[in-house]
Amino acid sequence: MKRSGDSEGEKRRKRRKLLQELGDQKISFLGPRDRGFQQLWDSSYTGLVLRRSCSLPVELHSQAESAFLTLRKKGCFLRDLVRVRDRDVFTAVSRALLGEPGHTYRYLDTHVSHFKEGERLFHGEKTMDTEVKQGDDEDSEDSKNSEGVDSDSRHSEDADTESKHSEEGCSGPKAEGEWETVSKNSKPNPKGQEDNEKPVTQLKHSLSDYHIEDKENEEAGCSQPNSPLLCTGPVKFNVTLLNYMDPAAMSQLKDEPYYGMGKMAVGWHHDENLVTHSPVAVYSYSCCHDQKGESSEGGSSDTSFWKIGLKVAWDIHTPGLMLPLQSGDSYYMRDDLNSTHQHCVLAGHVARFSSTHRVAECSRGTLAYIQSRCQEALSYLRTDPETGSHSLLALLPTTLQHCEEIHNEVEFEWLRQYWFQGRRYTRFCSWWSRPMEQLENDWRLMETMTNLFLVLVEDDGRAGENRRDMAETLLSALTDRHQQRQTWRDR
Ligand SMILES: O=C(O)CCC(=O)C(=O)O
Ligand SMILES: [Fe+2]
């Protein structure tokens, strides 16, 4: 989902220029209590749709809640170490990724989540492995709010939140004893497993259905005025990224810098790596039902609410929009909203889960894809069945170039990404272990190929032109690999 082809340098320049223009001033933003809010929404934030909690079945809310709490209890939410402007930083929110078997999802340059079909918590709904790629937004430094802390702190943090929630009885309609039942059921009992998987799948299906009867919702007081959903759906979401954060356990949240909207759980960003105009649907669940925020003075701008911030990308003149969310509310970013605008998540006072659904662009992100790429490269390698010795079947510079590109792709986009943090998820899901071993074997054969190419160009007996081309191609591939390996070593 590239909004523009700006290079990092250009973005930096643009950002600096805007910040200079802005000086010390904050840009204005509007919330629901402010006059002109709806007009601003209609004129500058079309594509944003709010779907109130009451438009989804009550059972779905309570099932989703059980699923979230069980996942948290099992430690499935992990903070991702992402790459932001050449720095590695931990996301403030903890995440888990669900999706099709063998599919991966990229954001901000790292494999983050890693589950798969058949595992206890996710059968029926599949988990996957996430790659991260450099963000392309102008605010990529805060594109995901993050802080450089040791990953181990996450464990104590999760433990803290768990006990905190129990103490405060912050579990919404469910009492603590019932969470126990959920987690016990989910272990040995297949029926219990299904109970945990279904809600996430069901959420995805409910949110993918665009045919919301506005009239019906209006009567129930559910609809947001002037924000009809177009009947374009249902859409087939292929990625579910779950987020979790307890603000009480997070002491170093950044302040939203441009508008003064408050503390950010997720900084300004565009969602990356989606098919063009993929809608993004987000279900928001906060652990205490925001009663405090609703009734207190200041209402929606009350800091106890979780809120979404939206802004027009590269624009310091259009006011920002701040949308408070009550537990069970969902919102959609439709049409080109995600590419023309940025969004952030503003932390409320209680712990909150969100289930985000998207259509990821995954043509180069599946296991089947990388396996077939490896086969392409290895088709130029012959192994003698008798001796096991290897030889090259094609000796052209273009073949060499092609093989070395695949070699780099499997090493840097898959193996290193996996070993960097994708592997953390093996304790919940071993699905990727075997395929990764196979990819590593393929990679090893490609190392053999590189050595054979090297022997070839070092062979003084070989004729001039071709040998020179081969040497140049090889040198450039090896230099590139060397640099990339150095970057990974530094990480
Ligand atoms: O939690 C939310 O409401 C949205 C989170 C988000 O922007 C993301 O995961 O990309
Ligand atoms: Fe997002």
XYZ file of C-alpha atoms and ligand atoms in Angstrom:
502
model
C 0.000 0.000 0.000
C 2.442 2.586 -1.184
C 1.025 6.047 -0.925
C 3.829 7.602 -2.851
C 7.190 6.633 -4.222
C 9.055 9.149 -2.066
C 12.489 8.074 -0.945
C 13.444 8.188 2.723
C 15.483 11.333 2.077
C 12.630 13.099 0.310
C 10.239 12.193 3.091
C 12.646 13.528 5.650
C 12.866 16.813 3.759
C 9.092 17.087 3.415
C 8.616 16.317 7.082
C 11.171 18.907 8.116
C 9.504 21.527 5.939
C 6.085 20.874 7.450
C 7.447 20.913 10.971
C 9.184 24.217 10.298
C 5.961 25.682 8.987
C 4.169 24.442 12.072
C 6.697 25.807 14.556
C 5.635 25.278 18.154
C 1.957 25.295 17.335
C -0.285 22.287 17.505
C -2.698 21.497 14.686
C -6.350 21.532 15.697
C -8.408 18.362 15.865
C -12.078 17.646 16.439
C -13.840 15.042 18.553
C -17.571 14.166 18.600
C -18.366 16.925 21.103
C -16.862 19.600 18.921
C -18.902 21.629 16.524
C -18.111 20.780 12.920
C -17.004 17.243 13.792
C -19.522 15.537 11.513
C -18.848 17.992 8.705
C -15.133 17.394 8.972
C -15.749 13.637 8.930
C -17.948 13.926 5.850
C -15.632 16.228 3.942
C -12.141 15.042 4.833
C -12.514 11.596 6.328
C -14.959 9.861 4.029
C -14.067 6.226 4.089
C -14.054 6.126 7.869
C -17.067 4.217 9.140
C -18.004 3.525 12.733
C -20.057 0.497 13.595
C -21.407 0.626 17.095
C -21.197 -2.290 19.466
C -24.948 -2.885 19.382
C -24.919 -3.799 15.701
C -23.146 -7.066 16.484
C -24.735 -9.952 18.384
C -24.222 -9.965 22.146
C -22.894 -13.538 22.018
C -20.221 -12.508 19.567
C -18.947 -9.878 21.977
C -18.726 -12.303 24.847
C -17.137 -15.007 22.714
C -14.581 -12.547 21.387
C -13.837 -11.487 24.932
C -13.234 -15.087 26.020
C -10.984 -15.684 23.047
C -8.916 -12.545 23.722
C -8.520 -13.364 27.394
C -7.534 -16.935 26.659
C -4.943 -15.846 24.127
C -3.539 -13.393 26.606
C -3.476 -15.978 29.337
C -1.569 -18.359 27.092
C 1.018 -15.664 26.392
C 0.254 -15.490 22.680
C 0.627 -11.718 22.494
C 4.216 -10.675 21.885
C 5.763 -7.296 21.284
C 7.325 -7.065 17.861
C 10.806 -5.788 17.319
C 10.459 -3.610 14.252
C 12.814 -1.559 12.149
C 12.118 2.164 12.163
C 14.588 4.480 10.449
C 17.472 2.100 10.912
C 16.674 1.455 14.530
C 15.186 -1.657 16.102
C 12.361 -0.833 18.458
C 9.734 -2.792 20.319
C 6.116 -2.013 19.596
C 4.194 -0.772 22.627
C 1.323 -3.082 21.771
C 1.696 -6.848 21.869
C 0.505 -8.716 18.821
C -0.555 -12.025 17.393
C -1.250 -12.799 13.790
C -3.832 -15.174 12.370
C -4.219 -16.120 8.753
C -4.000 -18.686 6.021
C -1.508 -21.522 6.477
C 1.851 -20.717 4.974
C 1.071 -17.038 4.489
C 3.125 -14.257 5.993
C 2.448 -10.587 6.502
C 5.002 -7.811 6.361
C 5.134 -4.543 8.221
C 8.105 -2.475 9.302
C 10.732 -5.054 8.419
C 10.496 -8.128 10.653
C 8.838 -11.523 10.838
C 6.645 -10.946 13.818
C 3.964 -13.471 14.492
C 4.101 -17.078 13.852
C 1.320 -19.554 14.355
C -0.290 -22.099 12.171
C -3.244 -24.274 11.550
C -3.835 -27.292 13.694
C -2.473 -25.723 16.819
C -4.489 -25.804 19.947
C -5.596 -22.241 20.000
C -6.133 -21.676 16.360
C -7.483 -24.573 14.520
C -10.091 -23.424 12.068
C -8.523 -20.011 12.099
C -4.879 -20.174 11.099
C -1.989 -18.244 12.413
C 0.950 -17.057 10.527
C 4.322 -15.669 10.329
C 4.929 -12.007 9.753
C 7.635 -10.265 7.908
C 8.380 -6.656 8.418
C 9.461 -4.196 5.814
C 10.636 -0.628 6.046
C 7.654 1.658 6.536
C 6.986 4.210 3.857
C 5.128 6.845 5.768
C 6.367 10.273 6.523
C 6.096 9.598 10.202
C 7.775 6.298 10.202
C 9.739 7.133 13.323
C 6.587 7.090 15.301
C 4.792 5.011 12.790
C 4.335 2.403 15.457
C 4.819 3.729 18.921
C 7.697 1.844 20.314
C 10.452 1.859 22.806
C 13.798 0.159 22.973
C 13.406 -2.189 25.868
C 14.507 -5.717 26.405
C 12.097 -8.294 25.096
C 12.182 -10.201 28.337
C 10.351 -7.409 30.085
C 7.297 -8.490 28.158
C 6.916 -11.578 30.272
C 6.752 -9.761 33.548
C 4.538 -7.201 31.907
C 2.085 -9.878 30.803
C 2.195 -11.440 34.222
C 1.454 -8.061 35.760
C -1.470 -7.343 33.545
C -2.897 -10.751 34.169
C -2.915 -10.287 37.925
C -4.040 -6.698 37.635
C -7.053 -7.696 35.658
C -7.984 -10.385 38.080
C -7.693 -8.033 40.988
C -9.783 -5.352 39.449
C -12.336 -7.764 38.111
C -11.726 -6.005 34.849
C -13.131 -8.769 32.774
C -16.363 -7.202 31.641
C -19.300 -9.551 31.818
C -17.175 -12.565 32.650
C -15.940 -13.381 36.091
C -12.472 -14.708 36.642
C -13.613 -18.242 37.325
C -15.050 -18.344 33.863
C -11.739 -17.475 32.239
C -10.416 -20.514 34.003
C -13.085 -22.624 32.413
C -12.197 -21.257 29.020
C -8.540 -22.022 29.343
C -9.129 -25.473 30.806
C -11.497 -26.308 28.041
C -9.101 -25.125 25.449
C -6.379 -27.508 26.441
C -7.200 -31.136 26.022
C -10.731 -30.870 24.807
C -11.319 -30.424 21.059
C -14.701 -28.879 21.702
C -13.006 -26.316 23.927
C -10.498 -25.588 21.184
C -13.253 -24.849 18.742
C -14.819 -22.514 21.253
C -11.650 -20.461 21.232
C -11.134 -20.392 17.500
C -14.609 -19.637 16.401
C -14.967 -16.125 17.751
C -12.015 -14.789 15.803
C -13.241 -16.366 12.580
C -16.729 -15.205 13.347
C -15.559 -11.687 14.079
C -13.784 -11.648 10.751
C -16.926 -12.805 8.981
C -19.184 -10.381 10.797
C -16.910 -7.472 10.009
C -16.436 -8.526 6.403
C -20.134 -8.217 5.745
C -20.675 -4.754 4.389
C -24.400 -5.118 4.052
C -25.357 -3.340 7.189
C -28.941 -2.291 7.299
C -28.540 1.358 8.111
C -32.192 1.776 8.792
C -32.332 -1.030 11.247
C -29.280 0.303 13.030
C -30.603 3.792 13.152
C -33.725 2.546 14.848
C -31.593 0.759 17.384
C -29.574 3.937 17.872
C -26.588 2.164 16.426
C -25.612 3.947 13.315
C -23.307 6.829 12.912
C -25.172 9.572 11.070
C -24.048 10.187 7.513
C -21.637 7.338 7.410
C -23.380 4.706 5.332
C -21.501 1.626 4.299
C -21.508 1.015 0.603
C -22.819 -2.384 -0.356
C -19.568 -3.580 -1.834
C -18.924 -6.561 0.400
C -18.543 -9.043 1.743
C -14.816 -8.728 1.524
C -12.418 -11.622 2.009
C -9.971 -10.619 4.705
C -6.893 -12.837 4.715
C -4.995 -11.419 7.685
C -6.071 -10.824 11.261
C -3.623 -8.907 13.400
C -4.615 -8.887 17.061
C -3.326 -6.136 19.319
C -3.235 -5.945 23.070
C -2.030 -3.319 25.475
C -2.518 -2.531 29.130
C -1.590 1.135 29.639
C -0.977 0.533 33.334
C 1.943 -1.695 32.402
C 3.340 0.783 29.871
C 5.104 3.693 31.464
C 6.753 5.227 28.426
C 4.047 5.904 25.898
C 4.832 8.768 23.560
C 2.676 11.850 23.399
C 0.972 12.450 20.090
C 3.231 15.196 18.735
C 1.295 17.192 16.138
C -2.203 17.702 17.564
C -1.764 17.037 21.269
C -4.206 14.163 21.178
C -2.647 12.368 24.163
C -0.651 9.197 24.729
C -0.225 6.919 21.746
C -0.371 3.127 21.899
C 0.305 2.971 18.155
C 1.906 5.960 16.451
C 0.867 7.545 13.156
C 1.083 5.130 10.249
C -0.466 3.754 7.102
C -1.227 0.037 7.177
C 1.317 -1.542 4.885
C 1.427 -4.282 2.376
C -2.267 -4.458 1.598
C -3.889 -4.939 -1.774
C -4.921 -1.597 -3.281
C -7.929 -0.190 -1.469
C -8.164 -3.085 0.915
C -10.608 -2.113 3.616
C -9.310 -2.407 7.145
C -11.864 -3.438 9.758
C -11.064 -3.143 13.441
C -13.016 -4.547 16.372
C -12.147 -2.849 19.633
C -12.594 -4.433 23.027
C -11.668 -2.631 26.225
C -11.580 -4.626 29.409
C -13.764 -2.362 31.531
C -16.684 -1.093 29.637
C -15.705 2.566 29.561
C -18.546 3.601 31.829
C -16.300 6.085 33.501
C -15.402 7.780 30.242
C -18.974 7.940 29.071
C -20.456 9.569 32.092
C -17.691 11.848 33.225
C -17.221 15.487 32.437
C -15.714 16.055 29.017
C -17.285 12.872 27.626
C -15.590 11.639 24.514
C -12.444 13.615 24.989
C -12.046 12.054 28.400
C -8.683 10.392 28.632
C -10.177 7.148 29.913
C -11.450 6.274 26.444
C -9.425 4.500 23.838
C -9.548 6.556 20.662
C -8.481 6.508 17.074
C -6.717 9.520 15.643
C -6.830 10.260 11.936
C -5.000 12.825 9.874
C -4.592 13.642 6.230
C -1.077 12.587 5.216
C 1.360 15.462 4.603
C -1.233 18.041 5.582
C -0.989 20.428 8.511
C -4.052 22.491 7.592
C -6.932 20.024 7.751
C -7.879 19.426 11.387
C -7.307 15.933 12.717
C -10.191 13.692 13.703
C -10.412 11.906 17.016
C -12.864 9.065 17.400
C -13.494 7.572 20.855
C -14.355 3.885 20.878
C -16.509 2.068 23.345
C -15.919 -1.567 24.025
C -17.381 -3.653 21.219
C -17.333 -0.845 18.650
C -15.753 -1.475 15.266
C -14.511 0.913 12.686
C -13.636 0.607 9.027
C -11.119 2.388 6.890
C -12.462 2.036 3.397
C -11.627 3.062 -0.161
C -8.309 4.894 -0.221
C -8.525 6.222 3.350
C -5.583 4.145 4.518
C -3.299 5.430 1.778
C -4.328 9.095 1.789
C -4.576 9.344 5.575
C -2.674 8.081 8.561
C -4.119 6.737 11.756
C -2.885 6.269 15.294
C -4.275 4.624 18.409
C -4.607 6.745 21.558
C -4.422 4.837 24.796
C -7.300 4.891 27.245
C -7.092 3.934 30.897
C -7.967 0.269 30.737
C -6.420 -2.676 28.936
C -7.704 -3.103 25.411
C -7.667 -5.685 22.645
C -8.283 -5.005 19.007
C -8.841 -7.439 16.194
C -7.790 -5.888 12.897
C -8.737 -7.437 9.566
C -7.157 -6.721 6.180
C -6.536 -8.047 2.711
C -2.786 -8.424 2.569
C -0.821 -8.464 -0.653
C 0.904 -11.799 -0.316
C 2.090 -12.779 -3.788
C 5.678 -12.931 -2.526
C 4.759 -13.797 1.024
C 3.692 -17.425 0.953
C 5.625 -20.560 1.699
C 4.548 -21.975 -1.675
C 6.024 -18.921 -3.393
C 9.454 -19.119 -1.758
C 9.591 -22.883 -2.199
C 8.994 -22.499 -5.921
C 11.652 -19.777 -6.114
C 14.130 -22.137 -4.465
C 13.226 -24.841 -6.947
C 13.935 -22.403 -9.794
C 17.445 -21.764 -8.504
C 18.148 -25.377 -7.691
C 17.077 -26.493 -11.155
C 20.525 -25.266 -12.304
C 22.298 -27.553 -9.882
C 22.995 -31.159 -10.701
C 23.766 -33.676 -7.997
C 25.541 -36.825 -9.066
C 23.449 -39.702 -7.707
C 26.502 -41.915 -7.279
C 29.023 -39.589 -5.686
C 26.729 -36.846 -4.374
C 28.987 -34.259 -5.959
C 27.501 -31.092 -7.404
C 27.879 -29.307 -10.717
C 26.229 -26.322 -12.412
C 23.914 -26.859 -15.362
C 23.990 -23.326 -16.757
C 26.944 -21.018 -16.874
C 25.465 -17.718 -18.028
C 25.766 -14.449 -16.108
C 21.956 -14.084 -16.197
C 21.526 -17.492 -14.588
C 24.063 -16.611 -11.950
C 22.293 -13.312 -11.258
C 18.919 -15.042 -10.985
C 20.216 -17.710 -8.600
C 21.966 -15.187 -6.387
C 18.805 -13.068 -6.133
C 16.856 -16.089 -4.945
C 19.704 -16.968 -2.590
C 19.398 -13.497 -1.008
C 15.631 -13.643 -0.889
C 15.479 -16.933 0.994
C 18.247 -15.878 3.372
C 17.152 -12.343 4.224
C 13.405 -12.431 3.737
C 12.748 -15.823 5.233
C 15.471 -17.592 7.212
C 16.867 -14.605 9.047
C 13.431 -13.123 9.596
C 12.320 -16.410 11.089
C 15.306 -16.860 13.349
C 15.169 -13.216 14.396
C 11.756 -13.489 16.024
C 9.313 -15.634 14.055
C 10.686 -18.588 15.985
C 9.363 -17.169 19.272
C 6.012 -18.564 18.339
C 7.128 -22.177 18.063
C 5.977 -22.768 21.611
C 2.408 -22.206 20.433
C 2.744 -23.413 16.913
C 5.323 -25.651 15.357
C 3.892 -25.457 11.847
C 6.788 -23.449 10.418
C 9.639 -25.503 11.909
C 9.729 -28.162 9.224
C 9.301 -25.843 6.207
C 12.048 -23.615 7.602
C 14.386 -26.602 7.865
C 13.666 -27.396 4.237
C 14.306 -23.807 3.194
C 17.568 -23.914 5.092
C 18.594 -27.051 3.196
C 17.798 -25.298 -0.081
C 19.798 -22.286 1.046
C 22.756 -24.536 1.832
C 22.641 -25.886 -1.713
C 22.614 -22.306 -2.996
C 25.763 -21.636 -0.981
C 27.269 -24.595 -2.816
C 26.173 -23.032 -6.098
C 27.835 -19.735 -5.208
C 31.061 -21.607 -4.519
C 30.823 -23.397 -7.847
C 30.302 -20.067 -9.625
C 33.334 -18.737 -7.821
C 35.498 -21.670 -8.910
C 34.327 -20.969 -12.437
C 35.318 -17.313 -12.552
C 38.623 -18.110 -10.915
C 39.416 -20.611 -13.621
C 42.166 -19.004 -15.692
C 41.563 -21.444 -18.490
C 38.147 -19.957 -19.308
C 37.534 -17.531 -22.151
C 37.491 -13.735 -21.536
C 34.128 -11.921 -21.976
C 31.811 -14.374 -20.318
C 34.192 -14.922 -17.449
C 34.508 -11.187 -16.881
C 30.705 -10.724 -16.887
C 30.339 -13.620 -14.498
C 32.987 -12.179 -12.178
C 31.306 -8.770 -12.128
C 27.872 -10.235 -11.490
C 29.228 -12.422 -8.723
C 31.171 -9.623 -7.107
C 28.132 -7.385 -6.990
C 25.940 -10.189 -5.552
C 28.519 -11.050 -2.908
C 29.053 -7.418 -1.931
C 25.322 -6.943 -1.509
C 25.066 -10.122 0.569
C 27.985 -9.123 2.712
C 26.371 -5.763 3.499
C 23.027 -7.291 4.286
C 24.645 -9.883 6.552
C 26.428 -7.109 8.379
C 23.119 -5.296 8.944
C 21.584 -8.452 10.358
C 24.586 -9.079 12.570
C 24.203 -5.556 13.950
C 20.548 -6.146 14.686
O -6.052 -1.087 17.413
C -6.491 -0.378 16.518
O -7.560 0.223 16.596
C -5.703 -0.230 15.245
C -4.357 -0.812 15.313
C -3.593 -0.507 14.079
O -3.633 0.565 13.548
C -2.792 -1.565 13.463
O -2.667 -2.654 14.037
O -2.302 -1.341 12.345
Fe -3.054 0.425 11.508
